[in-house]
mmCIF file of C-alpha atoms in Angstrom:
data_model
loop_
_atom_site.group_PDB
_atom_site.id
_atom_site.type_symbol
_atom_site.label_atom_id
_atom_site.label_comp_id
_atom_site.label_asym_id
_atom_site.label_seq_id
_atom_site.Cartn_x
_atom_site.Cartn_y
_atom_site.Cartn_z
ATOM 1 C CA UNK K 1 -15.662 -20.239 -23.497
ATOM 2 C CA UNK K 2 -17.199 -21.663 -20.505
ATOM 3 C CA UNK K 3 -14.622 -21.388 -17.823
ATOM 4 C CA UNK K 4 -16.438 -18.975 -15.386
ATOM 5 C CA UNK K 5 -19.560 -21.079 -15.991
ATOM 6 C CA UNK K 6 -20.361 -23.537 -13.060
ATOM 7 C CA UNK K 7 -21.044 -27.138 -13.739
ATOM 8 C CA UNK K 8 -24.818 -26.840 -13.840
ATOM 9 C CA UNK K 9 -24.488 -23.843 -16.528
ATOM 10 C CA UNK K 10 -22.251 -26.561 -18.627
ATOM 11 C CA UNK K 11 -24.757 -29.152 -18.159
ATOM 12 C CA UNK K 12 -27.519 -26.560 -19.395
ATOM 13 C CA UNK K 13 -25.761 -25.637 -22.516
ATOM 14 C CA UNK K 14 -24.905 -29.098 -22.934
ATOM 15 C CA UNK K 15 -28.334 -30.223 -22.572
ATOM 16 C CA UNK K 16 -29.528 -27.187 -25.144
ATOM 17 C CA UNK K 17 -27.353 -28.834 -27.979
ATOM 18 C CA UNK K 18 -29.063 -31.951 -27.198
ATOM 19 C CA UNK K 19 -32.214 -30.544 -27.394
ATOM 20 C CA UNK K 20 -31.169 -29.101 -30.425
ATOM 21 C CA UNK K 21 -30.122 -32.503 -31.968
ATOM 22 C CA UNK K 22 -33.269 -34.069 -31.073
ATOM 23 C CA UNK K 23 -35.433 -31.363 -32.937
ATOM 24 C CA UNK K 24 -33.013 -31.673 -36.195
ATOM 25 C CA UNK K 25 -32.086 -27.916 -35.721
ATOM 26 C CA UNK K 26 -28.728 -26.561 -37.147
ATOM 27 C CA UNK K 27 -28.448 -24.269 -34.541
ATOM 28 C CA UNK K 28 -28.621 -24.137 -30.642
ATOM 29 C CA UNK K 29 -31.929 -21.581 -30.283
ATOM 30 C CA UNK K 30 -32.583 -19.734 -27.225
ATOM 31 C CA UNK K 31 -35.885 -22.230 -26.943
ATOM 32 C CA UNK K 32 -32.999 -24.872 -26.630
ATOM 33 C CA UNK K 33 -31.402 -23.262 -23.723
ATOM 34 C CA UNK K 34 -34.674 -23.150 -21.930
ATOM 35 C CA UNK K 35 -35.280 -26.618 -22.460
ATOM 36 C CA UNK K 36 -31.630 -27.244 -21.441
ATOM 37 C CA UNK K 37 -32.387 -25.690 -18.231
ATOM 38 C CA UNK K 38 -34.995 -27.922 -17.208
ATOM 39 C CA UNK K 39 -33.035 -31.332 -17.665
ATOM 40 C CA UNK K 40 -31.310 -30.440 -14.240
ATOM 41 C CA UNK K 41 -33.927 -30.633 -11.451
ATOM 42 C CA UNK K 42 -31.016 -29.617 -8.924
ATOM 43 C CA UNK K 43 -30.079 -26.668 -10.729
ATOM 44 C CA UNK K 44 -30.316 -23.340 -9.018
ATOM 45 C CA UNK K 45 -32.645 -21.764 -11.773
ATOM 46 C CA UNK K 46 -34.959 -25.092 -11.446
ATOM 47 C CA UNK K 47 -34.694 -24.560 -7.429
ATOM 48 C CA UNK K 48 -35.834 -20.884 -7.584
ATOM 49 C CA UNK K 49 -38.517 -21.026 -10.588
ATOM 50 C CA UNK K 50 -39.525 -24.483 -10.466
ATOM 51 C CA UNK K 51 -39.163 -24.627 -14.064
ATOM 52 C CA UNK K 52 -39.105 -28.535 -14.750
ATOM 53 C CA UNK K 53 -43.032 -29.109 -14.313
ATOM 54 C CA UNK K 54 -43.563 -26.692 -17.473
ATOM 55 C CA UNK K 55 -41.231 -28.453 -19.966
ATOM 56 C CA UNK K 56 -44.166 -29.604 -21.815
ATOM 57 C CA UNK K 57 -45.820 -26.183 -22.065
ATOM 58 C CA UNK K 58 -42.626 -24.594 -23.166
ATOM 59 C CA UNK K 59 -42.128 -27.294 -25.823
ATOM 60 C CA UNK K 60 -45.635 -26.787 -27.314
ATOM 61 C CA UNK K 61 -45.562 -22.965 -26.794
ATOM 62 C CA UNK K 62 -42.178 -22.666 -28.684
ATOM 63 C CA UNK K 63 -42.861 -25.370 -31.062
ATOM 64 C CA UNK K 64 -39.704 -27.550 -30.271
ATOM 65 C CA UNK K 65 -40.537 -30.864 -31.763
ATOM 66 C CA UNK K 66 -39.335 -33.916 -30.385
ATOM 67 C CA UNK K 67 -37.882 -36.435 -33.188
ATOM 68 C CA UNK K 68 -35.855 -39.196 -32.962
ATOM 69 C CA UNK K 69 -32.222 -38.920 -31.872
ATOM 70 C CA UNK K 70 -29.697 -38.041 -34.835
ATOM 71 C CA UNK K 71 -27.835 -40.776 -36.416
ATOM 72 C CA UNK K 72 -24.265 -41.058 -35.037
ATOM 73 C CA UNK K 73 -22.771 -40.282 -37.849
ATOM 74 C CA UNK K 74 -24.105 -36.744 -37.931
ATOM 75 C CA UNK K 75 -22.445 -33.656 -36.900
ATOM 76 C CA UNK K 76 -22.210 -33.355 -33.088
ATOM 77 C CA UNK K 77 -21.282 -29.946 -32.963
ATOM 78 C CA UNK K 78 -23.882 -27.568 -33.135
ATOM 79 C CA UNK K 79 -23.149 -23.516 -33.261
ATOM 80 C CA UNK K 80 -25.026 -21.236 -31.296
ATOM 81 C CA UNK K 81 -27.467 -18.954 -32.897
ATOM 82 C CA UNK K 82 -26.869 -15.218 -32.916
ATOM 83 C CA UNK K 83 -29.808 -14.903 -30.507
ATOM 84 C CA UNK K 84 -28.137 -17.673 -28.111
ATOM 85 C CA UNK K 85 -24.694 -15.933 -28.398
ATOM 86 C CA UNK K 86 -26.568 -12.407 -27.292
ATOM 87 C CA UNK K 87 -28.227 -14.674 -24.505
ATOM 88 C CA UNK K 88 -24.658 -15.869 -23.186
ATOM 89 C CA UNK K 89 -23.231 -12.369 -23.483
ATOM 90 C CA UNK K 90 -26.519 -11.105 -21.512
ATOM 91 C CA UNK K 91 -25.944 -13.924 -18.782
ATOM 92 C CA UNK K 92 -22.280 -12.648 -18.134
ATOM 93 C CA UNK K 93 -23.565 -9.233 -17.695
ATOM 94 C CA UNK K 94 -26.067 -10.821 -15.106
ATOM 95 C CA UNK K 95 -23.886 -12.607 -13.187
ATOM 96 C CA UNK K 96 -21.500 -9.585 -13.373
ATOM 97 C CA UNK K 97 -24.272 -7.021 -11.950
ATOM 98 C CA UNK K 98 -25.157 -9.512 -9.093
ATOM 99 C CA UNK K 99 -21.587 -9.506 -8.138
ATOM 100 C CA UNK K 100 -21.279 -13.377 -9.113
ATOM 101 C CA UNK K 101 -17.752 -14.454 -10.480
ATOM 102 C CA UNK K 102 -18.921 -18.014 -11.554
ATOM 103 C CA UNK K 103 -21.809 -17.876 -13.836
ATOM 104 C CA UNK K 104 -24.981 -20.109 -13.046
ATOM 105 C CA UNK K 105 -28.194 -21.459 -14.481
ATOM 106 C CA UNK K 106 -30.107 -18.803 -12.789
ATOM 107 C CA UNK K 107 -27.722 -15.658 -14.601
ATOM 108 C CA UNK K 108 -28.471 -18.255 -17.699
ATOM 109 C CA UNK K 109 -32.383 -17.780 -16.850
ATOM 110 C CA UNK K 110 -32.113 -13.995 -16.759
ATOM 111 C CA UNK K 111 -30.115 -13.985 -19.996
ATOM 112 C CA UNK K 112 -32.883 -15.833 -21.764
ATOM 113 C CA UNK K 113 -35.643 -13.084 -20.032
ATOM 114 C CA UNK K 114 -33.450 -10.253 -21.740
ATOM 115 C CA UNK K 115 -33.183 -11.395 -25.270
ATOM 116 C CA UNK K 116 -36.153 -9.635 -26.979
ATOM 117 C CA UNK K 117 -35.797 -11.325 -30.482
ATOM 118 C CA UNK K 118 -36.815 -14.497 -28.956
ATOM 119 C CA UNK K 119 -40.050 -16.192 -28.023
ATOM 120 C CA UNK K 120 -38.421 -17.237 -24.617
ATOM 121 C CA UNK K 121 -39.550 -14.524 -22.553
ATOM 122 C CA UNK K 122 -43.127 -14.740 -23.324
ATOM 123 C CA UNK K 123 -43.030 -18.415 -22.666
ATOM 124 C CA UNK K 124 -41.644 -17.830 -19.341
ATOM 125 C CA UNK K 125 -44.172 -15.044 -18.627
ATOM 126 C CA UNK K 126 -46.944 -17.293 -19.389
ATOM 127 C CA UNK K 127 -45.869 -19.082 -16.404
ATOM 128 C CA UNK K 128 -45.487 -16.199 -13.987
ATOM 129 C CA UNK K 129 -41.840 -15.282 -14.667
ATOM 130 C CA UNK K 130 -40.445 -11.991 -15.801
ATOM 131 C CA UNK K 131 -37.052 -10.312 -15.601
ATOM 132 C CA UNK K 132 -37.903 -8.146 -12.769
ATOM 133 C CA UNK K 133 -39.369 -10.531 -10.621
ATOM 134 C CA UNK K 134 -36.822 -13.018 -11.329
ATOM 135 C CA UNK K 135 -34.088 -10.648 -10.718
ATOM 136 C CA UNK K 136 -35.859 -9.739 -7.269
ATOM 137 C CA UNK K 137 -36.130 -13.523 -6.444
ATOM 138 C CA UNK K 138 -32.381 -13.829 -6.904
ATOM 139 C CA UNK K 139 -31.685 -10.997 -5.172
ATOM 140 C CA UNK K 140 -33.790 -12.104 -2.149
ATOM 141 C CA UNK K 141 -32.230 -15.714 -2.301
ATOM 142 C CA UNK K 142 -29.038 -14.039 -2.047
ATOM 143 C CA UNK K 143 -29.698 -12.179 0.798
ATOM 144 C CA UNK K 144 -30.536 -15.106 2.714
ATOM 145 C CA UNK K 145 -27.394 -16.928 1.706
ATOM 146 C CA UNK K 146 -25.598 -13.790 3.137
ATOM 147 C CA UNK K 147 -27.308 -14.340 6.452
ATOM 148 C CA UNK K 148 -26.499 -17.904 6.386
ATOM 149 C CA UNK K 149 -23.113 -17.270 5.537
ATOM 150 C CA UNK K 150 -23.040 -18.961 2.090
ATOM 151 C CA UNK K 151 -21.789 -15.905 0.232
ATOM 152 C CA UNK K 152 -17.795 -16.312 0.559
ATOM 153 C CA UNK K 153 -17.457 -13.178 -2.047
ATOM 154 C CA UNK K 154 -18.471 -10.659 0.988
ATOM 155 C CA UNK K 155 -15.773 -12.323 2.820
ATOM 156 C CA UNK K 156 -13.396 -11.766 0.446
ATOM 157 C CA UNK K 157 -14.197 -8.705 -0.585
ATOM 158 C CA UNK K 158 -13.835 -7.656 3.377
ATOM 159 C CA UNK K 159 -10.390 -9.262 3.444
ATOM 160 C CA UNK K 160 -9.278 -7.208 0.578
ATOM 161 C CA UNK K 161 -10.307 -4.200 2.239
ATOM 162 C CA UNK K 162 -8.095 -4.766 5.124
ATOM 163 C CA UNK K 163 -5.156 -5.157 2.711
ATOM 164 C CA UNK K 164 -4.163 -1.416 2.667
ATOM 165 C CA UNK K 165 -3.941 -1.235 6.250
ATOM 166 C CA UNK K 166 -2.187 -4.618 6.751
ATOM 167 C CA UNK K 167 0.417 -2.993 4.388
ATOM 168 C CA UNK K 168 0.620 0.030 6.236
ATOM 169 C CA UNK K 169 0.812 -1.673 9.703
ATOM 170 C CA UNK K 170 3.854 -3.812 8.197
ATOM 171 C CA UNK K 171 5.807 -0.661 7.053
ATOM 172 C CA UNK K 172 5.456 1.074 10.269
ATOM 173 C CA UNK K 173 6.914 -2.058 11.753
ATOM 174 C CA UNK K 174 9.625 -2.313 9.268
ATOM 175 C CA UNK K 175 10.718 1.339 9.614
ATOM 176 C CA UNK K 176 10.479 0.769 13.515
ATOM 177 C CA UNK K 177 13.086 -1.869 13.189
ATOM 178 C CA UNK K 178 15.052 -0.044 11.044
ATOM 179 C CA UNK K 179 15.154 2.950 13.551
ATOM 180 C CA UNK K 180 15.875 0.685 16.458
ATOM 181 C CA UNK K 181 18.766 -1.134 14.497
ATOM 182 C CA UNK K 182 20.260 2.336 13.412
ATOM 183 C CA UNK K 183 19.873 3.533 17.018
ATOM 184 C CA UNK K 184 21.674 0.445 18.340
ATOM 185 C CA UNK K 185 24.591 0.394 15.816
ATOM 186 C CA UNK K 186 25.422 4.301 16.779
ATOM 187 C CA UNK K 187 25.724 3.230 20.553
#
């Protein structure tokens, strides 16, 4: 299910499950996903949106309790809530919209901002992050990446656009060789 997810996004989901266990929740809720994003200070979402300093604000606003860790015998697999499943669908859509094959924490943040049956967008709005501004920041960051040459997707697209020309050129060369061979055989 998470094949397209970059390592930082996978870690965020792992930490979301950890947060759900810490709060003795039966499901991984959207608020756990937001808190999961905060655990990795090096993730792209944290670098772009500086989420980590707001951890306690989010925890209080979303009323996510921190209890003691569950007993080792308790169930380790925690299912996603319906809202969290929608967030993952939105996340994939946002990655596609941005033209990114791998899914990262920045797309997960956009997915969280799109879920209207959650308090997470309001919590993010309280610290100045909304869907429109987040998309703009990602777009600006991506354009900086293009200038620095860090975005190989554009280069791959440029090479793919050359394929029809290369195929046509190869066809012309092969037909020319066949013509020359036929001409040489008839002499």
